């Protein structure tokens, strides 16, 4: 007999879970997400369930199941590893006309839990009679929805306004799930040079893509014009994705775009991204902090050099400290930067790593010292985009790569 699929709205409704093992550990978080009032009955529970009980997220009766436990429940989950207990729970639920899911015996279970998941606002539930098959189909659907390969862009609930999306440092696999979903729903995409541009190829042919890249020391669309373009398209009823490199609020002028949209009365959302300031060093095995080596790291924009009247960076403090320095937009200014750090106290032998095109197939790293980095950058012909990391953590990357050479996959 075919089951009848329902979406249960459990907010504030009692759900009794009997048994505190692996099955309950998987089911209870989803019940809590649905707002259920969970009563867990079990003499022992896993650490994560104990943690939920300690945080008052669930009520835990630390004892075996007993008659009467199902009273007042809307749903019961029999999840113990003892079939006779599960049978007794199911029988009591049946008698009280409460739906019961038996984890150990699908045939004897009144209700089945579908393989379920969420992609944005879409809930997916799959029942196929074989839980593994259901889970595989669920995963395929979720992957398609999350990647934007399965989409109903013109369906009900078409979005409006602007989404400012952090695309991560360049590798298309490093955008967030939410960023990718919103990108897939966009009617218009304004993209940057440093955004994961290979994702643009996956957009439908009718999506308008506008390149608003700012080339360092080269051509650039003025920020005011970018803001005006976002607003113009959103006002025309199109859903606009502003795809940016890294995180939109890290030297990305994302907040300016948010403010401009809001001032124009346009609804706006922001999606955080993996910033290149951390993601690029990590991709080159450089940890920006490491126990016993660096307790602090400082992310610095060097779009204007030390000593420039427009600079607000305190090079004296950075030179005098011992924390990791992560320098963005620093390739052209590495000479004056190294000089300022040396002048203010950093050792000439301080290790430096320069990572260009981080996370992309063209990623390239050169290692040097503070004293010699300018020459190395020029000699190797390093061009932006690059992250320059200054500090002893660079030595940890050397240790990792050395060990990597001895480990075979
Ligand atoms: C205008 S800032 C934007 C930063 C961005 N919002 C972020 O969070 O990563 C541009 C600078 O970020 C750094 N950058 C961005 N992507 C990079 C990448 N894939 N590899 C190396 N550096 C990168 C470079 O220093 C580049 O000059």
Coordinates of C-alpha atoms and ligand atoms in Angstrom, one line a residue:
X1 CA 0.0 0.0 0.0
X2 CA 1.4 3.4 -0.9
X3 CA 2.0 5.7 2.0
X4 CA 0.4 9.1 2.1
X5 CA 3.1 11.9 2.3
X6 CA 2.5 14.7 4.8
X7 CA 4.5 17.6 6.2
X8 CA 3.9 17.7 9.9
X9 CA 3.9 21.1 11.5
X10 CA 5.1 20.2 15.0
X11 CA 5.7 23.6 16.6
X12 CA 4.9 23.3 20.3
X13 CA 3.6 19.7 19.8
X14 CA 4.7 16.8 22.0
X15 CA 6.8 14.2 20.3
X16 CA 7.9 11.2 22.4
X17 CA 11.1 9.5 21.4
X18 CA 11.9 6.2 23.1
X19 CA 15.5 5.1 23.0
X20 CA 18.6 7.4 23.1
X21 CA 21.0 5.8 20.6
X22 CA 22.2 6.5 17.1
X23 CA 18.7 6.7 15.5
X24 CA 17.4 9.2 18.1
X25 CA 20.6 11.2 17.7
X26 CA 19.9 11.6 14.0
X27 CA 16.1 12.2 14.3
X28 CA 15.9 14.6 17.3
X29 CA 17.7 17.6 15.7
X30 CA 15.3 17.6 12.8
X31 CA 12.3 17.4 15.2
X32 CA 13.7 20.3 17.1
X33 CA 14.2 22.2 13.8
X34 CA 10.4 21.7 13.3
X35 CA 9.8 23.2 16.7
X36 CA 8.6 20.0 18.4
X37 CA 8.4 19.6 22.2
X38 CA 10.6 16.5 22.5
X39 CA 10.3 14.1 25.4
X40 CA 13.1 11.5 25.3
X41 CA 12.7 8.3 27.4
X42 CA 15.8 6.2 27.7
X43 CA 18.0 4.9 30.6
X44 CA 21.1 6.0 28.6
X45 CA 21.7 8.5 25.8
X46 CA 24.5 9.6 23.5
X47 CA 26.6 12.5 24.4
X48 CA 25.0 14.9 21.9
X49 CA 21.5 14.0 23.3
X50 CA 22.7 14.6 26.8
X51 CA 24.0 17.9 25.7
X52 CA 20.6 18.8 24.2
X53 CA 19.0 17.8 27.5
X54 CA 21.5 19.9 29.6
X55 CA 20.7 22.9 27.4
X56 CA 16.9 22.3 28.0
X57 CA 16.3 21.8 24.3
X58 CA 14.6 18.4 25.1
X59 CA 13.2 16.8 28.2
X60 CA 15.0 13.6 29.1
X61 CA 13.4 10.9 31.4
X62 CA 16.4 8.8 32.4
X63 CA 14.6 5.5 32.7
X64 CA 13.2 2.6 30.7
X65 CA 10.0 3.1 28.8
X66 CA 6.8 2.6 30.8
X67 CA 3.1 2.5 30.1
X68 CA 1.6 5.9 29.7
X69 CA 4.7 7.5 28.2
X70 CA 2.9 8.1 24.9
X71 CA 0.1 10.1 26.5
X72 CA -0.4 13.6 25.0
X73 CA 2.0 13.0 22.1
X74 CA 1.2 13.8 18.5
X75 CA 3.9 11.5 17.2
X76 CA 6.0 8.8 18.7
X77 CA 9.4 7.4 17.6
X78 CA 10.3 4.0 18.8
X79 CA 14.1 3.9 18.4
X80 CA 15.4 1.4 21.0
X81 CA 17.6 -1.5 20.0
X82 CA 15.1 -3.9 21.6
X83 CA 12.3 -5.0 19.3
X84 CA 9.9 -6.0 22.1
X85 CA 10.2 -2.5 23.6
X86 CA 9.6 -0.9 20.2
X87 CA 6.6 -3.2 19.7
X88 CA 5.1 -2.2 23.0
X89 CA 5.6 1.5 22.2
X90 CA 4.0 1.1 18.8
X91 CA 1.1 -0.8 20.3
X92 CA 0.4 1.8 22.9
X93 CA 0.6 4.6 20.3
X94 CA -1.8 2.7 18.0
X95 CA -4.3 2.2 20.8
X96 CA -4.2 6.0 21.4
X97 CA -4.4 6.8 17.6
X98 CA -1.0 8.4 17.7
X99 CA 1.3 8.0 14.7
X100 CA 4.3 5.9 15.5
X101 CA 7.6 5.4 13.6
X102 CA 9.3 2.1 14.4
X103 CA 13.0 2.4 13.6
X104 CA 13.6 -1.4 13.7
X105 CA 10.8 -2.8 11.6
X106 CA 9.4 -0.9 8.6
X107 CA 6.7 -3.4 8.0
X108 CA 5.3 -3.1 11.5
X109 CA 5.6 0.7 11.5
X110 CA 2.5 2.8 11.1
X111 CA 4.5 5.8 9.7
X112 CA 7.7 6.0 7.8
X113 CA 10.3 8.8 8.0
X114 CA 11.2 9.9 4.5
X115 CA 14.8 10.7 3.6
X116 CA 14.6 14.4 3.9
X117 CA 16.6 17.5 3.5
X118 CA 16.5 21.2 2.7
X119 CA 17.8 23.4 0.0
X120 CA 17.0 27.0 0.7
X121 CA 13.2 27.2 1.3
X122 CA 12.5 23.9 -0.4
X123 CA 12.0 20.8 1.7
X124 CA 12.5 17.5 0.0
X125 CA 11.2 14.1 1.3
X126 CA 11.7 10.8 -0.5
X127 CA 10.1 7.4 0.2
X128 CA 11.0 4.5 -2.0
X129 CA 10.7 1.5 0.2
X130 CA 14.5 1.2 0.5
X131 CA 16.0 3.7 2.8
X132 CA 19.4 3.7 1.1
X133 CA 17.8 4.3 -2.3
X134 CA 15.6 7.1 -0.8
X135 CA 18.7 8.8 0.7
X136 CA 20.6 8.6 -2.6
X137 CA 17.7 10.1 -4.5
X138 CA 17.3 12.8 -1.9
X139 CA 21.0 13.6 -2.2
X140 CA 20.8 13.8 -5.9
X141 CA 17.9 16.2 -5.7
X142 CA 19.5 18.4 -3.0
X143 CA 22.8 18.5 -4.9
X144 CA 20.9 19.6 -8.0
X145 CA 19.0 22.3 -6.2
X146 CA 22.0 23.5 -4.2
X147 CA 24.2 23.7 -7.3
X148 CA 21.5 25.5 -9.3
X149 CA 21.4 22.6 -11.8
X150 CA 17.8 21.9 -10.7
X151 CA 15.9 25.2 -10.6
X152 CA 12.5 26.6 -11.0
X153 CA 13.6 30.2 -11.4
X154 CA 10.3 31.4 -12.9
X155 CA 8.2 29.4 -10.5
X156 CA 6.1 30.5 -7.6
X157 CA 7.7 32.9 -5.1
X158 CA 10.1 34.5 -7.7
X159 CA 12.5 36.5 -5.7
X160 CA 13.0 40.2 -5.9
X161 CA 15.6 42.7 -4.7
X162 CA 19.3 42.3 -4.5
X163 CA 21.5 39.5 -3.1
X164 CA 25.1 40.6 -2.3
X165 CA 26.9 37.2 -2.6
X166 CA 30.4 36.4 -1.3
X167 CA 31.7 34.0 -3.9
X168 CA 34.9 32.9 -2.1
X169 CA 38.4 33.2 -3.3
X170 CA 37.9 31.8 -6.8
X171 CA 37.5 28.0 -6.8
X172 CA 33.8 27.5 -7.7
X173 CA 33.6 24.8 -5.0
X174 CA 34.2 27.5 -2.3
X175 CA 31.0 29.5 -2.7
X176 CA 28.5 28.7 0.0
X177 CA 25.4 26.6 -0.7
X178 CA 23.2 29.6 -0.2
X179 CA 25.3 31.8 -2.5
X180 CA 25.0 29.2 -5.2
X181 CA 21.2 28.9 -4.8
X182 CA 20.6 32.6 -5.0
X183 CA 22.9 32.9 -8.0
X184 CA 20.9 30.2 -9.7
X185 CA 17.7 32.2 -9.1
X186 CA 19.0 35.5 -10.4
X187 CA 17.6 37.3 -13.5
X188 CA 20.7 39.6 -13.6
X189 CA 24.2 39.0 -12.3
X190 CA 26.8 41.7 -11.7
X191 CA 30.1 40.0 -11.3
X192 CA 33.6 40.9 -10.3
X193 CA 37.0 39.9 -11.7
X194 CA 37.8 38.0 -8.5
X195 CA 34.5 36.2 -8.2
X196 CA 34.3 32.5 -9.1
X197 CA 33.5 33.3 -12.7
X198 CA 33.4 29.7 -13.9
X199 CA 29.9 29.6 -12.2
X200 CA 28.6 32.0 -14.8
X201 CA 28.8 29.3 -17.4
X202 CA 26.1 27.4 -15.6
X203 CA 23.5 30.2 -15.7
X204 CA 20.6 29.9 -18.1
X205 CA 21.0 31.7 -21.4
X206 CA 18.4 34.3 -20.5
X207 CA 20.2 35.5 -17.4
X208 CA 21.9 38.9 -18.1
X209 CA 25.5 38.9 -16.9
X210 CA 27.1 42.3 -16.4
X211 CA 30.9 42.5 -15.8
X212 CA 31.7 45.3 -13.3
X213 CA 35.3 44.2 -12.7
X214 CA 37.8 46.7 -11.3
X215 CA 41.2 46.0 -12.8
X216 CA 44.0 47.1 -10.4
X217 CA 45.5 50.3 -11.9
X218 CA 43.3 49.6 -14.9
X219 CA 39.8 50.1 -16.1
X220 CA 37.0 50.1 -13.6
X221 CA 33.3 50.7 -13.4
X222 CA 32.7 53.4 -10.7
X223 CA 31.1 52.2 -7.5
X224 CA 28.3 54.7 -8.0
X225 CA 27.5 53.2 -11.4
X226 CA 27.5 49.7 -9.9
X227 CA 25.1 50.8 -7.2
X228 CA 22.9 52.5 -9.8
X229 CA 22.8 49.4 -12.0
X230 CA 21.8 47.2 -9.0
X231 CA 19.0 49.5 -8.2
X232 CA 17.8 50.0 -11.8
X233 CA 17.4 46.3 -12.4
X234 CA 15.8 45.6 -9.0
X235 CA 13.3 48.4 -9.5
X236 CA 12.4 46.8 -12.9
X237 CA 11.3 43.7 -10.8
X238 CA 14.4 41.5 -11.6
X239 CA 16.2 39.5 -8.9
X240 CA 19.7 40.8 -9.0
X241 CA 22.7 38.8 -7.7
X242 CA 25.9 40.8 -7.0
X243 CA 28.6 38.1 -7.2
X244 CA 31.8 39.3 -5.4
X245 CA 35.1 37.7 -4.6
X246 CA 35.8 36.5 -1.1
X247 CA 33.5 37.9 1.6
X248 CA 31.5 41.0 0.4
X249 CA 32.3 42.9 3.6
X250 CA 36.1 42.4 3.6
X251 CA 37.6 45.2 1.5
X252 CA 34.7 44.5 -0.9
X253 CA 32.6 47.6 -0.7
X254 CA 29.6 45.3 -0.1
X255 CA 28.2 47.4 2.7
X256 CA 28.2 50.4 0.5
X257 CA 26.1 48.4 -2.0
X258 CA 23.7 47.3 0.8
X259 CA 23.3 50.9 2.0
X260 CA 22.7 52.2 -1.5
X261 CA 20.0 49.6 -2.2
X262 CA 18.3 50.2 1.2
X263 CA 18.3 54.0 0.6
X264 CA 16.6 53.3 -2.7
X265 CA 14.0 51.1 -0.9
X266 CA 15.3 47.9 -2.5
X267 CA 15.2 44.7 -0.3
X268 CA 18.6 43.3 0.0
X269 CA 20.2 40.2 1.5
X270 CA 23.9 39.4 2.0
X271 CA 25.6 36.0 1.8
X272 CA 28.9 35.7 3.6
X273 CA 31.8 34.2 1.7
X274 CA 35.2 32.6 2.4
X275 CA 37.5 35.5 2.4
X276 CA 40.8 35.2 0.5
X277 CA 42.5 36.7 3.6
X278 CA 42.1 33.3 5.3
X279 CA 41.0 30.9 2.5
X280 CA 44.1 31.6 0.3
X281 CA 46.7 31.1 3.0
X282 CA 44.8 27.9 4.1
X283 CA 44.8 26.6 0.5
X284 CA 48.6 27.0 0.5
X285 CA 48.8 25.2 3.9
X286 CA 49.6 28.4 5.8
X287 CA 47.6 28.6 9.1
X288 CA 47.1 32.2 10.0
X289 CA 47.2 31.2 13.7
X290 CA 49.1 28.2 15.2
X291 CA 49.4 27.3 18.9
X292 CA 52.7 28.5 20.2
X293 CA 53.5 30.4 17.0
X294 CA 50.9 33.1 16.5
X295 CA 47.9 34.1 18.6
X296 CA 46.7 37.0 16.5
X297 CA 46.5 37.8 12.8
X298 CA 45.9 41.2 11.2
X299 CA 44.3 41.6 7.8
X300 CA 45.6 44.7 6.1
X301 CA 44.7 46.4 2.8
X302 CA 47.7 48.0 1.2
X303 CA 45.9 49.7 -1.7
X304 CA 47.8 52.8 -0.4
X305 CA 51.4 52.5 0.8
X306 CA 52.7 53.3 4.3
X307 CA 53.3 57.0 4.6
X308 CA 50.6 57.9 2.2
X309 CA 48.3 60.6 3.7
X310 CA 45.2 58.4 2.9
X311 CA 46.6 55.4 4.9
X312 CA 44.9 54.7 8.2
X313 CA 47.1 51.6 9.0
X314 CA 49.4 51.9 12.1
X315 CA 52.6 50.3 10.6
X316 CA 54.4 51.1 13.9
X317 CA 52.1 48.8 15.8
X318 CA 52.2 46.1 13.1
X319 CA 56.0 46.2 12.9
X320 CA 56.4 46.1 16.7
X321 CA 54.1 43.1 17.1
X322 CA 54.7 39.4 16.5
X323 CA 51.3 38.4 15.1
X324 CA 50.7 37.1 11.5
X325 CA 50.1 39.8 8.9
X326 CA 47.9 39.1 6.0
X327 CA 48.4 41.7 3.3
X328 CA 45.9 42.2 0.5
X329 CA 46.4 44.3 -2.6
X330 CA 50.1 44.5 -1.6
X331 CA 52.0 43.2 -4.7
X332 CA 52.7 46.7 -6.0
X333 CA 53.6 48.1 -2.6
X334 CA 55.5 45.3 -1.1
X335 CA 58.8 47.3 -1.1
X336 CA 57.5 50.2 1.1
X337 CA 55.6 47.7 3.3
X338 CA 58.6 45.5 4.0
X339 CA 60.6 48.7 4.7
X340 CA 58.0 50.0 7.2
X341 CA 57.8 46.7 9.0
X342 CA 61.6 46.4 9.3
X343 CA 61.9 50.0 10.4
X344 CA 59.4 49.3 13.2
X345 CA 61.0 46.2 14.6
X346 CA 60.2 43.1 12.5
X347 CA 63.3 40.9 11.9
X348 CA 64.8 40.8 8.4
X349 CA 64.5 37.0 8.6
X350 CA 60.8 37.0 9.2
X351 CA 59.4 34.4 6.8
X352 CA 57.0 35.6 4.1
X353 CA 54.8 33.7 1.7
X354 CA 53.3 35.2 -1.4
X355 CA 50.4 33.3 -2.8
X356 CA 49.0 34.3 -6.2
X357 CA 45.8 33.1 -7.8
X358 CA 44.9 31.3 -4.6
X359 CA 42.5 28.3 -4.9
X360 CA 42.6 28.5 -8.7
X361 CA 44.4 26.0 -11.0
X362 CA 47.1 28.7 -11.5
X363 CA 47.8 29.1 -7.8
X364 CA 51.4 29.8 -7.2
X365 CA 53.4 30.3 -3.9
X366 CA 56.8 31.8 -3.4
X367 CA 58.5 31.9 0.0
X368 CA 61.0 34.5 1.0
X369 CA 62.0 36.7 3.9
X370 CA 60.9 40.2 4.8
X371 CA 64.3 41.5 3.7
X372 CA 64.2 39.8 0.3
X373 CA 60.5 39.6 -0.6
X374 CA 60.4 42.7 -2.8
X375 CA 63.2 41.3 -5.0
X376 CA 61.6 37.8 -5.1
X377 CA 58.2 39.2 -6.1
X378 CA 59.7 41.2 -9.0
X379 CA 62.0 38.4 -10.1
X380 CA 59.2 35.9 -10.1
X381 CA 56.9 38.3 -11.9
X382 CA 54.1 37.9 -9.4
X383 CA 51.0 39.7 -10.4
X384 CA 47.8 40.4 -8.5
X385 CA 45.7 38.9 -7.1
X386 CA 48.0 37.7 -4.4
X387 CA 48.0 37.4 -0.6
X388 CA 51.2 38.1 1.3
X389 CA 51.6 36.4 4.7
X390 CA 54.2 37.7 7.0
X391 CA 55.2 35.7 10.1
X392 CA 56.5 32.5 11.6
X393 CA 53.3 30.6 10.6
X394 CA 54.9 30.4 7.1
X395 CA 57.3 27.9 8.7
X396 CA 54.3 25.7 9.7
X397 CA 53.4 25.5 6.0
X398 CA 56.9 24.3 5.2
X399 CA 56.6 21.6 7.8
X400 CA 53.2 20.5 6.5
X401 CA 54.4 20.3 2.8
X402 CA 57.5 18.4 3.9
X403 CA 55.4 15.8 5.6
X404 CA 52.9 15.7 2.8
X405 CA 55.7 14.5 0.5
X406 CA 56.0 11.4 2.7
X407 CA 52.3 10.5 2.8
X408 CA 50.8 8.7 -0.2
X409 CA 47.1 8.9 -1.0
Ligands
LIG1 C1 39.5 44.3 -3.3 S1 40.2 43.0 -2.3 C2 38.8 41.9 -2.2 C3 38.9 41.0 -1.0 C4 37.7 40.0 -1.0 N1 36.5 40.7 -0.6 C5 37.9 38.9 0.0 O1 37.2 38.8 1.1 O2 38.7 38.0 -0.3 C6 41.1 42.2 -3.6 C7 42.4 41.5 -3.0 O3 42.0 40.3 -2.4 C8 43.1 39.4 -2.6 N2 42.6 38.2 -3.3 C9 41.3 38.0 -3.7 N3 41.2 36.8 -4.3 C10 42.5 36.2 -4.3 C11 43.0 35.0 -4.8 N4 42.2 34.1 -5.4 N5 44.3 34.8 -4.6 C12 45.1 35.7 -4.0 N6 44.6 36.8 -3.5 C13 43.3 37.1 -3.7 C14 44.2 40.1 -3.3 O4 45.1 40.6 -2.4 C15 43.4 41.1 -4.1 O5 44.2 42.2 -4.4

